[in-house]
């Protein structure tokens, strides 16, 4: 596993891009993900020296106040096979995978990834991501 990215929920994605650009980041991708029910995520990836990446998300379904209390949404490990990693972790009695549908099983995203979320011992959200 390698650390893939850190995700920051943003109250103003344009200001966040400007800020992280001033810190040396380069915008490498941008997308709007339709989650259904009128909910969307505007997502921009900023890359820093080498592989370090910050994923900025402007979620339509979170209030500015909610974002201010928990701006670090999750961090991500990139894996070769998310199903194998999940099976291995479950075999080690790690049972902190997301309970709510659809995240309690690995899922496909339309942009060519497969993901699974689990919760760390301090309540941190951890994404396992497989590039397909």
mmCIF file of N, CA and C in Angstrom:
data_model
loop_
_atom_site.group_PDB
_atom_site.id
_atom_site.type_symbol
_atom_site.label_atom_id
_atom_site.label_comp_id
_atom_site.label_asym_id
_atom_site.label_seq_id
_atom_site.Cartn_x
_atom_site.Cartn_y
_atom_site.Cartn_z
ATOM 1 N N UNK A 1 0.837 -1.179 0.000
ATOM 2 C CA UNK A 1 0.000 0.000 0.000
ATOM 3 C C UNK A 1 0.878 1.236 0.000
ATOM 4 N N UNK A 2 0.418 2.244 -0.723
ATOM 5 C CA UNK A 2 1.100 3.533 -0.641
ATOM 6 C C UNK A 2 0.054 4.600 -0.380
ATOM 7 N N UNK A 3 0.451 5.638 0.332
ATOM 8 C CA UNK A 3 -0.476 6.726 0.600
ATOM 9 C C UNK A 3 -0.836 7.368 -0.724
ATOM 10 N N UNK A 4 -2.127 7.461 -1.007
ATOM 11 C CA UNK A 4 -2.581 7.981 -2.285
ATOM 12 C C UNK A 4 -2.858 9.468 -2.259
ATOM 13 N N UNK A 5 -3.734 9.910 -1.347
ATOM 14 C CA UNK A 5 -4.070 11.328 -1.291
ATOM 15 C C UNK A 5 -4.733 11.665 0.040
ATOM 16 N N UNK A 6 -4.760 12.929 0.355
ATOM 17 C CA UNK A 6 -5.537 13.461 1.473
ATOM 18 C C UNK A 6 -6.700 14.215 0.869
ATOM 19 N N UNK A 7 -7.872 14.113 1.474
ATOM 20 C CA UNK A 7 -9.050 14.796 0.961
ATOM 21 C C UNK A 7 -9.460 15.905 1.912
ATOM 22 N N UNK A 8 -9.634 17.090 1.362
ATOM 23 C CA UNK A 8 -10.047 18.259 2.129
ATOM 24 C C UNK A 8 -11.380 18.742 1.579
ATOM 25 N N UNK A 9 -12.384 18.855 2.473
ATOM 26 C CA UNK A 9 -13.652 19.453 2.072
ATOM 27 C C UNK A 9 -13.462 20.961 2.085
ATOM 28 N N UNK A 10 -13.928 21.615 1.058
ATOM 29 C CA UNK A 10 -13.679 23.049 0.926
ATOM 30 C C UNK A 10 -14.977 23.846 0.896
ATOM 31 N N UNK A 11 -14.925 25.003 1.525
ATOM 32 C CA UNK A 11 -16.064 25.924 1.523
ATOM 33 C C UNK A 11 -16.088 26.754 0.241
ATOM 34 N N UNK A 12 -14.915 26.900 -0.407
ATOM 35 C CA UNK A 12 -14.796 27.682 -1.641
ATOM 36 C C UNK A 12 -13.678 27.048 -2.455
ATOM 37 N N UNK A 13 -14.050 26.242 -3.420
ATOM 38 C CA UNK A 13 -13.060 25.458 -4.161
ATOM 39 C C UNK A 13 -12.095 26.340 -4.940
ATOM 40 N N UNK A 14 -12.564 27.477 -5.472
ATOM 41 C CA UNK A 14 -11.666 28.370 -6.216
ATOM 42 C C UNK A 14 -10.600 28.961 -5.301
ATOM 43 N N UNK A 15 -10.992 29.396 -4.108
ATOM 44 C CA UNK A 15 -10.010 29.916 -3.154
ATOM 45 C C UNK A 15 -9.042 28.833 -2.711
ATOM 46 N N UNK A 16 -9.550 27.600 -2.555
ATOM 47 C CA UNK A 16 -8.680 26.498 -2.152
ATOM 48 C C UNK A 16 -7.654 26.184 -3.232
ATOM 49 N N UNK A 17 -8.091 26.170 -4.501
ATOM 50 C CA UNK A 17 -7.155 25.930 -5.605
ATOM 51 C C UNK A 17 -6.098 27.029 -5.624
ATOM 52 N N UNK A 18 -6.512 28.276 -5.472
ATOM 53 C CA UNK A 18 -5.568 29.398 -5.451
ATOM 54 C C UNK A 18 -4.563 29.242 -4.304
ATOM 55 N N UNK A 19 -5.053 28.891 -3.116
ATOM 56 C CA UNK A 19 -4.196 28.719 -1.940
ATOM 57 C C UNK A 19 -3.164 27.611 -2.169
ATOM 58 N N UNK A 20 -3.631 26.428 -2.602
ATOM 59 C CA UNK A 20 -2.713 25.312 -2.782
ATOM 60 C C UNK A 20 -1.788 25.499 -3.984
ATOM 61 N N UNK A 21 -2.188 26.297 -4.952
ATOM 62 C CA UNK A 21 -1.292 26.663 -6.050
ATOM 63 C C UNK A 21 -0.157 27.531 -5.519
ATOM 64 N N UNK A 22 -0.490 28.479 -4.640
ATOM 65 C CA UNK A 22 0.548 29.319 -4.031
ATOM 66 C C UNK A 22 1.523 28.502 -3.191
ATOM 67 N N UNK A 23 1.048 27.386 -2.653
ATOM 68 C CA UNK A 23 1.918 26.508 -1.867
ATOM 69 C C UNK A 23 2.726 25.552 -2.745
ATOM 70 N N UNK A 24 2.573 25.660 -4.066
ATOM 71 C CA UNK A 24 3.373 24.843 -4.970
ATOM 72 C C UNK A 24 2.630 23.718 -5.653
ATOM 73 N N UNK A 25 1.328 23.649 -5.468
ATOM 74 C CA UNK A 25 0.548 22.588 -6.091
ATOM 75 C C UNK A 25 0.178 22.916 -7.523
ATOM 76 N N UNK A 26 -0.083 21.876 -8.288
ATOM 77 C CA UNK A 26 -0.523 22.003 -9.673
ATOM 78 C C UNK A 26 -1.828 21.239 -9.831
ATOM 79 N N UNK A 27 -2.834 21.902 -10.410
ATOM 80 C CA UNK A 27 -4.116 21.232 -10.656
ATOM 81 C C UNK A 27 -3.907 20.200 -11.748
ATOM 82 N N UNK A 28 -4.200 18.926 -11.434
ATOM 83 C CA UNK A 28 -3.978 17.847 -12.402
ATOM 84 C C UNK A 28 -5.276 17.225 -12.903
ATOM 85 N N UNK A 29 -6.396 17.443 -12.195
ATOM 86 C CA UNK A 29 -7.665 16.924 -12.690
ATOM 87 C C UNK A 29 -8.821 17.666 -12.044
ATOM 88 N N UNK A 30 -9.962 17.643 -12.726
ATOM 89 C CA UNK A 30 -11.173 18.273 -12.216
ATOM 90 C C UNK A 30 -12.364 17.487 -12.729
ATOM 91 N N UNK A 31 -13.345 17.269 -11.857
ATOM 92 C CA UNK A 31 -14.514 16.496 -12.232
ATOM 93 C C UNK A 31 -15.679 16.901 -11.336
ATOM 94 N N UNK A 32 -16.874 16.685 -11.804
ATOM 95 C CA UNK A 32 -18.071 16.831 -10.973
ATOM 96 C C UNK A 32 -18.729 15.464 -10.946
ATOM 97 N N UNK A 33 -18.839 14.897 -9.758
ATOM 98 C CA UNK A 33 -19.408 13.568 -9.577
ATOM 99 C C UNK A 33 -20.868 13.708 -9.167
ATOM 100 N N UNK A 34 -21.775 13.121 -9.934
ATOM 101 C CA UNK A 34 -23.203 13.139 -9.625
ATOM 102 C C UNK A 34 -23.504 11.952 -8.724
ATOM 103 N N UNK A 35 -23.873 12.226 -7.465
ATOM 104 C CA UNK A 35 -24.149 11.171 -6.497
ATOM 105 C C UNK A 35 -25.619 10.762 -6.486
ATOM 106 N N UNK A 36 -26.434 11.422 -7.294
ATOM 107 C CA UNK A 36 -27.865 11.149 -7.312
ATOM 108 C C UNK A 36 -28.587 12.000 -6.271
ATOM 109 N N UNK A 37 -29.890 12.023 -6.336
ATOM 110 C CA UNK A 37 -30.725 12.793 -5.406
ATOM 111 C C UNK A 37 -30.345 14.266 -5.356
ATOM 112 N N UNK A 38 -29.798 14.791 -6.447
ATOM 113 C CA UNK A 38 -29.423 16.202 -6.493
ATOM 114 C C UNK A 38 -28.113 16.525 -5.794
ATOM 115 N N UNK A 39 -27.418 15.519 -5.306
ATOM 116 C CA UNK A 39 -26.144 15.735 -4.608
ATOM 117 C C UNK A 39 -24.983 15.566 -5.587
ATOM 118 N N UNK A 40 -24.019 16.475 -5.496
ATOM 119 C CA UNK A 40 -22.835 16.420 -6.344
ATOM 120 C C UNK A 40 -21.583 16.685 -5.517
ATOM 121 N N UNK A 41 -20.464 16.318 -6.074
ATOM 122 C CA UNK A 41 -19.156 16.666 -5.517
ATOM 123 C C UNK A 41 -18.310 17.249 -6.646
ATOM 124 N N UNK A 42 -17.874 18.484 -6.481
ATOM 125 C CA UNK A 42 -16.926 19.103 -7.403
ATOM 126 C C UNK A 42 -15.552 18.730 -6.852
ATOM 127 N N UNK A 43 -14.775 18.002 -7.643
ATOM 128 C CA UNK A 43 -13.513 17.427 -7.169
ATOM 129 C C UNK A 43 -12.350 17.943 -8.018
ATOM 130 N N UNK A 44 -11.324 18.452 -7.334
ATOM 131 C CA UNK A 44 -10.092 18.887 -8.004
ATOM 132 C C UNK A 44 -8.916 18.239 -7.295
ATOM 133 N N UNK A 45 -8.018 17.642 -8.060
ATOM 134 C CA UNK A 45 -6.790 17.069 -7.506
ATOM 135 C C UNK A 45 -5.632 18.031 -7.736
ATOM 136 N N UNK A 46 -4.892 18.292 -6.672
ATOM 137 C CA UNK A 46 -3.705 19.150 -6.720
ATOM 138 C C UNK A 46 -2.496 18.267 -6.392
ATOM 139 N N UNK A 47 -1.491 18.312 -7.256
ATOM 140 C CA UNK A 47 -0.292 17.491 -7.037
ATOM 141 C C UNK A 47 0.863 18.366 -6.583
ATOM 142 N N UNK A 48 1.636 17.823 -5.663
ATOM 143 C CA UNK A 48 2.816 18.481 -5.117
ATOM 144 C C UNK A 48 4.014 17.577 -5.363
ATOM 145 N N UNK A 49 5.206 18.135 -5.364
ATOM 146 C CA UNK A 49 6.451 17.379 -5.561
ATOM 147 C C UNK A 49 6.250 15.871 -5.651
ATOM 148 N N UNK A 50 6.333 15.355 -6.825
ATOM 149 C CA UNK A 50 6.235 13.912 -7.010
ATOM 150 C C UNK A 50 4.811 13.416 -6.928
ATOM 151 N N UNK A 51 4.549 12.511 -5.973
ATOM 152 C CA UNK A 51 3.261 11.835 -5.897
ATOM 153 C C UNK A 51 2.285 12.413 -4.880
ATOM 154 N N UNK A 52 2.706 13.343 -4.045
ATOM 155 C CA UNK A 52 1.815 13.867 -3.010
ATOM 156 C C UNK A 52 0.627 14.583 -3.648
ATOM 157 N N UNK A 53 -0.592 14.194 -3.255
ATOM 158 C CA UNK A 53 -1.793 14.755 -3.857
ATOM 159 C C UNK A 53 -2.798 15.144 -2.776
ATOM 160 N N UNK A 54 -3.410 16.310 -2.964
ATOM 161 C CA UNK A 54 -4.542 16.730 -2.146
ATOM 162 C C UNK A 54 -5.759 16.737 -3.056
ATOM 163 N N UNK A 55 -6.825 16.084 -2.587
ATOM 164 C CA UNK A 55 -8.091 16.046 -3.303
ATOM 165 C C UNK A 55 -9.017 17.064 -2.637
ATOM 166 N N UNK A 56 -9.379 18.102 -3.366
ATOM 167 C CA UNK A 56 -10.286 19.120 -2.862
ATOM 168 C C UNK A 56 -11.695 18.757 -3.293
ATOM 169 N N UNK A 57 -12.630 18.721 -2.340
ATOM 170 C CA UNK A 57 -14.015 18.387 -2.668
ATOM 171 C C UNK A 57 -14.929 19.488 -2.155
ATOM 172 N N UNK A 58 -15.769 19.978 -3.050
ATOM 173 C CA UNK A 58 -16.834 20.915 -2.698
ATOM 174 C C UNK A 58 -18.131 20.118 -2.787
ATOM 175 N N UNK A 59 -18.617 19.602 -1.642
ATOM 176 C CA UNK A 59 -19.819 18.777 -1.670
ATOM 177 C C UNK A 59 -21.086 19.618 -1.581
ATOM 178 N N UNK A 60 -22.039 19.348 -2.451
ATOM 179 C CA UNK A 60 -23.294 20.100 -2.447
ATOM 180 C C UNK A 60 -24.143 19.780 -1.218
ATOM 181 N N UNK A 61 -23.883 18.664 -0.565
ATOM 182 C CA UNK A 61 -24.741 18.173 0.506
ATOM 183 C C UNK A 61 -24.242 18.517 1.909
ATOM 184 N N UNK A 62 -23.139 19.246 2.023
ATOM 185 C CA UNK A 62 -22.622 19.636 3.340
ATOM 186 C C UNK A 62 -22.716 21.139 3.501
ATOM 187 N N UNK A 63 -23.025 21.576 4.696
ATOM 188 C CA UNK A 63 -23.087 23.012 4.969
ATOM 189 C C UNK A 63 -21.686 23.549 5.203
ATOM 190 N N UNK A 64 -21.526 24.839 5.039
ATOM 191 C CA UNK A 64 -20.247 25.491 5.307
ATOM 192 C C UNK A 64 -19.820 25.224 6.746
ATOM 193 N N UNK A 65 -20.771 25.237 7.678
ATOM 194 C CA UNK A 65 -20.460 24.989 9.091
ATOM 195 C C UNK A 65 -19.947 23.567 9.306
ATOM 196 N N UNK A 66 -20.559 22.602 8.650
ATOM 197 C CA UNK A 66 -20.118 21.216 8.785
ATOM 198 C C UNK A 66 -18.715 21.038 8.224
ATOM 199 N N UNK A 67 -18.433 21.698 7.126
ATOM 200 C CA UNK A 67 -17.096 21.611 6.529
ATOM 201 C C UNK A 67 -16.059 22.241 7.459
ATOM 202 N N UNK A 68 -16.410 23.349 8.094
ATOM 203 C CA UNK A 68 -15.472 24.048 8.974
ATOM 204 C C UNK A 68 -15.086 23.207 10.179
ATOM 205 N N UNK A 69 -15.968 22.319 10.647
ATOM 206 C CA UNK A 69 -15.657 21.517 11.828
ATOM 207 C C UNK A 69 -14.846 20.268 11.489
ATOM 208 N N UNK A 70 -14.864 19.840 10.245
ATOM 209 C CA UNK A 70 -14.128 18.631 9.867
ATOM 210 C C UNK A 70 -13.647 18.725 8.427
ATOM 211 N N UNK A 71 -12.685 19.627 8.142
ATOM 212 C CA UNK A 71 -12.267 19.800 6.751
ATOM 213 C C UNK A 71 -11.463 18.633 6.186
ATOM 214 N N UNK A 72 -10.736 17.865 7.039
ATOM 215 C CA UNK A 72 -10.005 16.704 6.521
ATOM 216 C C UNK A 72 -10.990 15.552 6.470
ATOM 217 N N UNK A 73 -11.500 15.263 5.287
ATOM 218 C CA UNK A 73 -12.590 14.301 5.126
ATOM 219 C C UNK A 73 -12.079 12.872 5.250
ATOM 220 N N UNK A 74 -11.005 12.535 4.568
ATOM 221 C CA UNK A 74 -10.432 11.198 4.661
ATOM 222 C C UNK A 74 -9.035 11.202 4.065
ATOM 223 N N UNK A 75 -8.305 10.105 4.289
ATOM 224 C CA UNK A 75 -7.081 9.910 3.530
ATOM 225 C C UNK A 75 -7.169 8.569 2.840
ATOM 226 N N UNK A 76 -6.318 8.379 1.843
ATOM 227 C CA UNK A 76 -6.460 7.257 0.932
ATOM 228 C C UNK A 76 -5.168 6.459 0.817
ATOM 229 N N UNK A 77 -5.313 5.124 0.802
ATOM 230 C CA UNK A 77 -4.221 4.233 0.427
ATOM 231 C C UNK A 77 -4.554 3.647 -0.939
ATOM 232 N N UNK A 78 -3.599 3.708 -1.858
ATOM 233 C CA UNK A 78 -3.776 3.056 -3.155
ATOM 234 C C UNK A 78 -3.328 1.607 -3.027
ATOM 235 N N UNK A 79 -4.141 0.698 -3.541
ATOM 236 C CA UNK A 79 -3.863 -0.734 -3.455
ATOM 237 C C UNK A 79 -3.997 -1.348 -4.850
ATOM 238 N N UNK A 80 -3.376 -2.505 -5.037
ATOM 239 C CA UNK A 80 -3.455 -3.188 -6.323
ATOM 240 C C UNK A 80 -4.791 -3.898 -6.523
ATOM 241 N N UNK A 81 -5.357 -4.439 -5.434
ATOM 242 C CA UNK A 81 -6.597 -5.210 -5.528
ATOM 243 C C UNK A 81 -7.420 -4.940 -4.270
ATOM 244 N N UNK A 82 -8.406 -4.054 -4.367
ATOM 245 C CA UNK A 82 -9.171 -3.658 -3.185
ATOM 246 C C UNK A 82 -9.919 -4.842 -2.578
ATOM 247 N N UNK A 83 -10.431 -5.760 -3.393
ATOM 248 C CA UNK A 83 -11.157 -6.908 -2.855
ATOM 249 C C UNK A 83 -10.237 -7.807 -2.032
ATOM 250 N N UNK A 84 -9.021 -8.024 -2.507
ATOM 251 C CA UNK A 84 -8.067 -8.852 -1.772
ATOM 252 C C UNK A 84 -7.666 -8.190 -0.457
ATOM 253 N N UNK A 85 -7.454 -6.881 -0.470
ATOM 254 C CA UNK A 85 -7.079 -6.169 0.753
ATOM 255 C C UNK A 85 -8.224 -6.213 1.770
ATOM 256 N N UNK A 86 -9.450 -6.000 1.303
ATOM 257 C CA UNK A 86 -10.614 -6.060 2.195
ATOM 258 C C UNK A 86 -10.736 -7.458 2.802
ATOM 259 N N UNK A 87 -10.585 -8.486 1.994
ATOM 260 C CA UNK A 87 -10.667 -9.863 2.491
ATOM 261 C C UNK A 87 -9.586 -10.130 3.524
ATOM 262 N N UNK A 88 -8.375 -9.653 3.258
ATOM 263 C CA UNK A 88 -7.263 -9.837 4.186
ATOM 264 C C UNK A 88 -7.532 -9.116 5.512
ATOM 265 N N UNK A 89 -8.018 -7.888 5.451
ATOM 266 C CA UNK A 89 -8.306 -7.133 6.668
ATOM 267 C C UNK A 89 -9.439 -7.781 7.460
ATOM 268 N N UNK A 90 -10.465 -8.251 6.768
ATOM 269 C CA UNK A 90 -11.568 -8.940 7.466
ATOM 270 C C UNK A 90 -11.073 -10.228 8.118
ATOM 271 N N UNK A 91 -10.142 -10.932 7.472
ATOM 272 C CA UNK A 91 -9.562 -12.143 8.051
ATOM 273 C C UNK A 91 -8.765 -11.819 9.315
ATOM 274 N N UNK A 92 -8.302 -10.580 9.425
ATOM 275 C CA UNK A 92 -7.562 -10.126 10.615
ATOM 276 C C UNK A 92 -8.502 -9.491 11.641
ATOM 277 N N UNK A 93 -9.813 -9.732 11.477
ATOM 278 C CA UNK A 93 -10.853 -9.234 12.381
ATOM 279 C C UNK A 93 -10.975 -7.723 12.411
ATOM 280 N N UNK A 94 -10.597 -7.071 11.324
ATOM 281 C CA UNK A 94 -10.861 -5.636 11.200
ATOM 282 C C UNK A 94 -12.261 -5.523 10.614
ATOM 283 N N UNK A 95 -13.164 -4.970 11.412
ATOM 284 C CA UNK A 95 -14.568 -4.934 11.005
ATOM 285 C C UNK A 95 -15.122 -3.518 11.009
ATOM 286 N N UNK A 96 -14.253 -2.554 10.785
ATOM 287 C CA UNK A 96 -14.672 -1.149 10.855
ATOM 288 C C UNK A 96 -15.014 -0.580 9.480
ATOM 289 N N UNK A 97 -15.445 -1.437 8.564
ATOM 290 C CA UNK A 97 -15.821 -0.963 7.244
ATOM 291 C C UNK A 97 -17.134 -0.206 7.338
ATOM 292 N N UNK A 98 -17.316 0.736 6.429
ATOM 293 C CA UNK A 98 -18.521 1.563 6.432
ATOM 294 C C UNK A 98 -19.757 0.667 6.414
ATOM 295 N N UNK A 99 -20.721 1.002 7.260
ATOM 296 C CA UNK A 99 -21.938 0.189 7.364
ATOM 297 C C UNK A 99 -22.991 0.560 6.344
ATOM 298 N N UNK A 100 -23.054 1.835 5.992
ATOM 299 C CA UNK A 100 -24.143 2.312 5.144
ATOM 300 C C UNK A 100 -23.940 1.922 3.689
ATOM 301 N N UNK A 101 -25.025 1.579 3.030
ATOM 302 C CA UNK A 101 -24.984 1.349 1.588
ATOM 303 C C UNK A 101 -24.594 2.647 0.899
ATOM 304 N N UNK A 102 -23.876 2.671 -0.181
ATOM 305 C CA UNK A 102 -23.332 1.491 -0.838
ATOM 306 C C UNK A 102 -21.900 1.191 -0.413
ATOM 307 N N UNK A 103 -21.438 1.819 0.659
ATOM 308 C CA UNK A 103 -20.012 1.738 1.000
ATOM 309 C C UNK A 103 -19.618 0.547 1.869
ATOM 310 N N UNK A 104 -20.540 -0.371 2.178
ATOM 311 C CA UNK A 104 -20.146 -1.508 2.987
ATOM 312 C C UNK A 104 -19.552 -2.637 2.153
ATOM 313 N N UNK A 105 -19.518 -2.460 0.865
ATOM 314 C CA UNK A 105 -18.832 -3.370 -0.054
ATOM 315 C C UNK A 105 -18.057 -2.509 -1.039
ATOM 316 N N UNK A 106 -16.947 -3.034 -1.592
ATOM 317 C CA UNK A 106 -16.218 -2.241 -2.590
ATOM 318 C C UNK A 106 -17.141 -1.821 -3.717
ATOM 319 N N UNK A 107 -16.963 -0.602 -4.196
ATOM 320 C CA UNK A 107 -17.830 -0.122 -5.253
ATOM 321 C C UNK A 107 -17.029 0.510 -6.363
ATOM 322 N N UNK A 108 -17.624 0.483 -7.540
ATOM 323 C CA UNK A 108 -17.011 1.089 -8.713
ATOM 324 C C UNK A 108 -17.434 2.540 -8.803
ATOM 325 N N UNK A 109 -16.536 3.370 -9.256
ATOM 326 C CA UNK A 109 -16.867 4.756 -9.571
ATOM 327 C C UNK A 109 -16.724 4.907 -11.079
ATOM 328 N N UNK A 110 -17.472 5.809 -11.685
ATOM 329 C CA UNK A 110 -17.451 5.919 -13.145
ATOM 330 C C UNK A 110 -16.113 6.367 -13.727
ATOM 331 N N UNK A 111 -15.223 6.896 -12.900
ATOM 332 C CA UNK A 111 -13.945 7.369 -13.436
ATOM 333 C C UNK A 111 -12.843 6.320 -13.343
ATOM 334 N N UNK A 112 -13.209 5.047 -13.315
ATOM 335 C CA UNK A 112 -12.225 3.978 -13.418
ATOM 336 C C UNK A 112 -11.516 3.605 -12.130
ATOM 337 N N UNK A 113 -12.218 3.717 -11.014
ATOM 338 C CA UNK A 113 -11.633 3.298 -9.745
ATOM 339 C C UNK A 113 -12.607 2.400 -9.005
ATOM 340 N N UNK A 114 -12.074 1.639 -8.077
ATOM 341 C CA UNK A 114 -12.872 0.804 -7.183
ATOM 342 C C UNK A 114 -12.443 1.205 -5.776
ATOM 343 N N UNK A 115 -13.407 1.484 -4.902
ATOM 344 C CA UNK A 115 -13.071 1.996 -3.574
ATOM 345 C C UNK A 115 -13.817 1.252 -2.472
ATOM 346 N N UNK A 116 -13.250 1.346 -1.276
ATOM 347 C CA UNK A 116 -13.867 0.823 -0.059
ATOM 348 C C UNK A 116 -13.418 1.732 1.078
ATOM 349 N N UNK A 117 -14.314 2.025 2.003
ATOM 350 C CA UNK A 117 -13.983 2.881 3.142
ATOM 351 C C UNK A 117 -14.019 2.085 4.434
ATOM 352 N N UNK A 118 -13.117 2.416 5.350
ATOM 353 C CA UNK A 118 -13.137 1.872 6.692
ATOM 354 C C UNK A 118 -12.821 2.987 7.672
ATOM 355 N N UNK A 119 -13.057 2.714 8.941
ATOM 356 C CA UNK A 119 -12.822 3.714 9.976
ATOM 357 C C UNK A 119 -11.661 3.267 10.849
ATOM 358 N N UNK A 120 -10.717 4.190 11.092
ATOM 359 C CA UNK A 120 -9.583 3.906 11.955
ATOM 360 C C UNK A 120 -9.967 4.001 13.416
ATOM 361 N N UNK A 121 -9.049 3.652 14.297
ATOM 362 C CA UNK A 121 -9.350 3.588 15.725
ATOM 363 C C UNK A 121 -9.696 4.924 16.373
ATOM 364 N N UNK A 122 -9.329 6.031 15.753
ATOM 365 C CA UNK A 122 -9.656 7.350 16.302
ATOM 366 C C UNK A 122 -10.816 8.005 15.559
ATOM 367 N N UNK A 123 -11.512 7.213 14.735
ATOM 368 C CA UNK A 123 -12.650 7.733 14.000
ATOM 369 C C UNK A 123 -12.297 8.274 12.631
ATOM 370 N N UNK A 124 -11.037 8.185 12.230
ATOM 371 C CA UNK A 124 -10.626 8.691 10.926
ATOM 372 C C UNK A 124 -11.165 7.796 9.807
ATOM 373 N N UNK A 125 -11.536 8.428 8.710
ATOM 374 C CA UNK A 125 -12.045 7.708 7.555
ATOM 375 C C UNK A 125 -10.877 7.404 6.617
ATOM 376 N N UNK A 126 -10.795 6.146 6.192
ATOM 377 C CA UNK A 126 -9.691 5.683 5.344
ATOM 378 C C UNK A 126 -10.287 5.052 4.089
ATOM 379 N N UNK A 127 -9.823 5.535 2.943
ATOM 380 C CA UNK A 127 -10.264 4.990 1.661
ATOM 381 C C UNK A 127 -9.206 4.039 1.124
ATOM 382 N N UNK A 128 -9.639 2.890 0.641
ATOM 383 C CA UNK A 128 -8.782 1.980 -0.111
ATOM 384 C C UNK A 128 -9.185 2.158 -1.566
ATOM 385 N N UNK A 129 -8.243 2.479 -2.437
ATOM 386 C CA UNK A 129 -8.552 2.808 -3.819
ATOM 387 C C UNK A 129 -7.739 1.955 -4.768
ATOM 388 N N UNK A 130 -8.423 1.350 -5.716
ATOM 389 C CA UNK A 130 -7.784 0.576 -6.775
ATOM 390 C C UNK A 130 -8.052 1.278 -8.091
ATOM 391 N N UNK A 131 -7.000 1.649 -8.810
ATOM 392 C CA UNK A 131 -7.139 2.184 -10.163
ATOM 393 C C UNK A 131 -7.342 1.023 -11.103
ATOM 394 N N UNK A 132 -8.392 1.091 -11.903
ATOM 395 C CA UNK A 132 -8.700 -0.024 -12.816
ATOM 396 C C UNK A 132 -8.074 0.199 -14.166
#
